Amino acid sequence: MKRNFINLSDIEPDALKHILKTAHDLKAQKYSPPQIFKGLTLAMMFDKLSTRTRISFDVAMKQLGGHTVVMTKGDSQLGGAESIESTAKVMSRYVDAIMVRMSNHTDMEELARHADIPVINGMTDLSHPCQIIADMMTIEEKLGGIEGKKIAWLGDDNNVSKTYEQAADIFGFEFVMSTPFNTIKPLEAAHEADVIVTDTWVSLGQDGKEIEKFLPYQVNADIMAAAKETAIFMHCLPIHEWEEVTEEVAKGPQSVIYDEAENRLHVQKAILAWCLEDAGVDI
Ligand code: CP
Ligand code: NVA
């Protein structure tokens, strides 16, 4: 059966744990990558900007012997006259998997329904599962495990935080949010946390959003001081300098943001390998 990677909650927890393990294994083989994607092609479609998702999927595919086709907004007929159904059916005849960044989550699910090949969620307005698996990998590397850890989220309630909420049940960590939309205060959320995580207050497509109400939720030295001494600071990037986090914290010794960004590459390889099992990839 074809495997999509769209909603963490639709995937067996054991499969997600297997993907994480594969990511660690492939990171260990960084300089001798197994050529498991030979002869396979990934198409990537974006209706929004991307640096990390775009590059990490492209390099992941190529390092393991595969090929990519990249279509940014306006490069295809999707969003114009051609329907999602037709696009999905045609692409299924050319490539082996589709990675798509599409604002509308329901549209992505429709694309997956009509595609005969795996569809991978490169971010919607509702979720960002590839990012969260890279975050899980980073926490495992830095703290030795995820289960039982306290992860404190400060700032907006958005696609990334919503995916963290799903991951908390799957990976067994405590997820505490402090946002203008709930009553938990930032210092209370950060208290004795293992991980402090935030994201931009203005997600892609939200230009013109008022940021005043988010100001009390900035991650700064006081927030880090409330967390455990061993706590790490995470951010999916890009940072809006220096709104949601101070420069001192983002560039400080507890920040792991670039390891987190690197792990996108290793995780994309593992997600692709899992999705491409039907195409003969065995890992
Ligand atoms: N974190 C993340 O998904 O970055 P991009 O938007 O640059 O892909
Ligand atoms: N919440 C951000 C994440 C970017 C990777 C956005 O949707 O723009």
GROMACS .gro file of N, CA and C in nm, residues 135-195:
model
  183
  135ASP      N    1   1.295   1.779   1.478
  135ASP     CA    2   1.308   1.829   1.616
  135ASP      C    3   1.322   1.712   1.714
  136MET      N    4   1.245   1.606   1.691
  136MET     CA    5   1.253   1.488   1.778
  136MET      C    6   1.395   1.429   1.772
  137MET      N    7   1.449   1.423   1.653
  137MET     CA    8   1.585   1.370   1.635
  137MET      C    9   1.687   1.455   1.711
  138THR      N   10   1.670   1.586   1.702
  138THR     CA   11   1.763   1.678   1.768
  138THR      C   12   1.755   1.664   1.920
  139ILE      N   13   1.633   1.649   1.971
  139ILE     CA   14   1.616   1.632   2.116
  139ILE      C   15   1.681   1.500   2.160
  140GLU      N   16   1.662   1.396   2.082
  140GLU     CA   17   1.725   1.267   2.115
  140GLU      C   18   1.877   1.282   2.120
  141GLU      N   19   1.931   1.351   2.023
  141GLU     CA   20   2.077   1.369   2.018
  141GLU      C   21   2.129   1.451   2.136
  142LYS      N   22   2.058   1.558   2.167
  142LYS     CA   23   2.109   1.652   2.268
  142LYS      C   24   2.078   1.609   2.410
  143LEU      N   25   1.961   1.544   2.429
  143LEU     CA   26   1.918   1.512   2.566
  143LEU      C   27   1.910   1.362   2.591
  144GLY      N   28   1.941   1.282   2.492
  144GLY     CA   29   1.946   1.136   2.511
  144GLY      C   30   1.811   1.067   2.503
  145GLY      N   31   1.703   1.139   2.476
  145GLY     CA   32   1.571   1.078   2.464
  145GLY      C   33   1.464   1.185   2.466
  146ILE      N   34   1.341   1.143   2.435
  146ILE     CA   35   1.230   1.240   2.431
  146ILE      C   36   1.125   1.210   2.539
  147GLU      N   37   1.104   1.081   2.564
  147GLU     CA   38   0.998   1.040   2.656
  147GLU      C   39   1.015   1.105   2.793
  148GLY      N   40   0.906   1.163   2.843
  148GLY     CA   41   0.908   1.223   2.977
  148GLY      C   42   0.966   1.363   2.983
  149LYS      N   43   1.019   1.413   2.872
  149LYS     CA   44   1.078   1.547   2.872
  149LYS      C   45   0.967   1.652   2.874
  150LYS      N   46   1.002   1.770   2.930
  150LYS     CA   47   0.907   1.882   2.927
  150LYS      C   48   0.950   1.979   2.817
  151ILE      N   49   0.862   1.998   2.721
  151ILE     CA   50   0.890   2.091   2.611
  151ILE      C   51   0.795   2.209   2.625
  152ALA      N   52   0.852   2.329   2.635
  152ALA     CA   53   0.770   2.450   2.653
  152ALA      C   54   0.770   2.530   2.524
  153TRP      N   55   0.651   2.559   2.475
  153TRP     CA   56   0.634   2.637   2.352
  153TRP      C   57   0.584   2.776   2.390
  154LEU      N   58   0.651   2.880   2.341
  154LEU     CA   59   0.608   3.018   2.368
  154LEU      C   60   0.582   3.089   2.236
  155GLY      N   61   0.474   3.170   2.232
  155GLY     CA   62   0.452   3.252   2.112
  155GLY      C   63   0.317   3.227   2.048
  156ASP      N   64   0.320   3.211   1.917
  156ASP     CA   65   0.196   3.193   1.841
  156ASP      C   66   0.153   3.046   1.851
  157ASP      N   67   0.026   3.023   1.827
  157ASP     CA   68  -0.025   2.886   1.813
  157ASP      C   69  -0.040   2.866   1.662
  158ASN      N   70   0.048   2.785   1.603
  158ASN     CA   71   0.049   2.778   1.457
  158ASN      C   72   0.070   2.635   1.407
  159ASN      N   73   0.103   2.622   1.279
  159ASN     CA   74   0.120   2.489   1.219
  159ASN      C   75   0.226   2.406   1.291
  160VAL      N   76   0.333   2.470   1.336
  160VAL     CA   77   0.440   2.396   1.403
  160VAL      C   78   0.396   2.352   1.543
  161SER      N   79   0.334   2.444   1.619
  161SER     CA   80   0.289   2.406   1.754
  161SER      C   81   0.181   2.298   1.748
  162LYS      N   82   0.095   2.307   1.649
  162LYS     CA   83  -0.013   2.206   1.638
  162LYS      C   84   0.046   2.068   1.609
  163THR      N   85   0.155   2.064   1.536
  163THR     CA   86   0.218   1.934   1.507
  163THR      C   87   0.292   1.883   1.630
  164TYR      N   88   0.349   1.974   1.709
  164TYR     CA   89   0.409   1.935   1.837
  164TYR      C   90   0.304   1.869   1.927
  165GLU      N   91   0.184   1.926   1.928
  165GLU     CA   92   0.078   1.869   2.012
  165GLU      C   93   0.050   1.724   1.974
  166GLN      N   94   0.048   1.697   1.845
  166GLN     CA   95   0.026   1.558   1.797
  166GLN      C   96   0.144   1.470   1.839
  167ALA      N   97   0.264   1.525   1.827
  167ALA     CA   98   0.384   1.446   1.857
  167ALA      C   99   0.394   1.411   2.005
  168ALA      N  100   0.339   1.498   2.091
  168ALA     CA  101   0.349   1.474   2.236
  168ALA      C  102   0.286   1.340   2.274
  169ASP      N  103   0.170   1.311   2.215
  169ASP     CA  104   0.103   1.183   2.245
  169ASP      C  105   0.184   1.066   2.190
  170ILE      N  106   0.239   1.085   2.073
  170ILE     CA  107   0.310   0.976   2.005
  170ILE      C  108   0.442   0.944   2.075
  171PHE      N  109   0.517   1.049   2.111
  171PHE     CA  110   0.652   1.027   2.165
  171PHE      C  111   0.658   1.038   2.318
  172GLY      N  112   0.544   1.068   2.380
  172GLY     CA  113   0.537   1.063   2.527
  172GLY      C  114   0.609   1.175   2.599
  173PHE      N  115   0.602   1.298   2.547
  173PHE     CA  116   0.659   1.410   2.621
  173PHE      C  117   0.548   1.504   2.667
  174GLU      N  118   0.585   1.587   2.765
  174GLU     CA  119   0.488   1.686   2.815
  174GLU      C  120   0.505   1.812   2.731
  175PHE      N  121   0.395   1.861   2.675
  175PHE     CA  122   0.402   1.980   2.589
  175PHE      C  123   0.319   2.091   2.653
  176VAL      N  124   0.388   2.197   2.695
  176VAL     CA  125   0.318   2.307   2.763
  176VAL      C  126   0.328   2.431   2.675
  177MET      N  127   0.213   2.489   2.645
  177MET     CA  128   0.211   2.608   2.559
  177MET      C  129   0.176   2.732   2.637
  178SER      N  130   0.248   2.839   2.604
  178SER     CA  131   0.211   2.970   2.657
  178SER      C  132   0.197   3.063   2.538
  179THR      N  133   0.073   3.099   2.510
  179THR     CA  134   0.043   3.184   2.394
  179THR      C  135  -0.063   3.286   2.436
  180PRO      N  136  -0.088   3.388   2.355
  180PRO     CA  137  -0.194   3.484   2.391
  180PRO      C  138  -0.332   3.418   2.394
  181PHE      N  139  -0.339   3.292   2.349
  181PHE     CA  140  -0.470   3.226   2.337
  181PHE      C  141  -0.499   3.129   2.453
  182ASN      N  142  -0.405   3.121   2.550
  182ASN     CA  143  -0.436   3.039   2.667
  182ASN      C  144  -0.393   3.115   2.793
  183THR      N  145  -0.403   3.051   2.911
  183THR     CA  146  -0.382   3.126   3.035
  183THR      C  147  -0.250   3.093   3.104
  184ILE      N  148  -0.170   3.006   3.044
  184ILE     CA  149  -0.042   2.971   3.108
  184ILE      C  150   0.060   3.081   3.078
  185LYS      N  151   0.120   3.132   3.187
  185LYS     CA  152   0.216   3.242   3.172
  185LYS      C  153   0.350   3.189   3.119
  186PRO      N  154   0.426   3.272   3.044
  186PRO     CA  155   0.552   3.225   2.984
  186PRO      C  156   0.649   3.163   3.086
  187LEU      N  157   0.666   3.228   3.204
  187LEU     CA  158   0.763   3.176   3.301
  187LEU      C  159   0.715   3.045   3.363
  188GLU      N  160   0.583   3.032   3.373
  188GLU     CA  161   0.526   2.908   3.427
  188GLU      C  162   0.549   2.794   3.327
  189ALA      N  163   0.530   2.820   3.199
  189ALA     CA  164   0.553   2.717   3.097
  189ALA      C  165   0.700   2.678   3.095
  190ALA      N  166   0.787   2.777   3.108
  190ALA     CA  167   0.932   2.751   3.096
  190ALA      C  168   0.990   2.683   3.219
  191HIS      N  169   0.918   2.687   3.331
  191HIS     CA  170   0.972   2.637   3.458
  191HIS      C  171   1.020   2.491   3.446
  192GLU      N  172   1.150   2.470   3.471
  192GLU     CA  173   1.210   2.336   3.472
  192GLU      C  174   1.190   2.261   3.339
  193ALA      N  175   1.175   2.336   3.230
  193ALA     CA  176   1.159   2.270   3.099
  193ALA      C  177   1.293   2.217   3.049
  194ASP      N  178   1.285   2.110   2.969
  194ASP     CA  179   1.405   2.053   2.906
  194ASP      C  180   1.433   2.121   2.773
  195VAL      N  181   1.324   2.169   2.710
  195VAL     CA  182   1.336   2.232   2.578
  195VAL      C  183   1.249   2.356   2.577
   0.00000   0.00000   0.00000
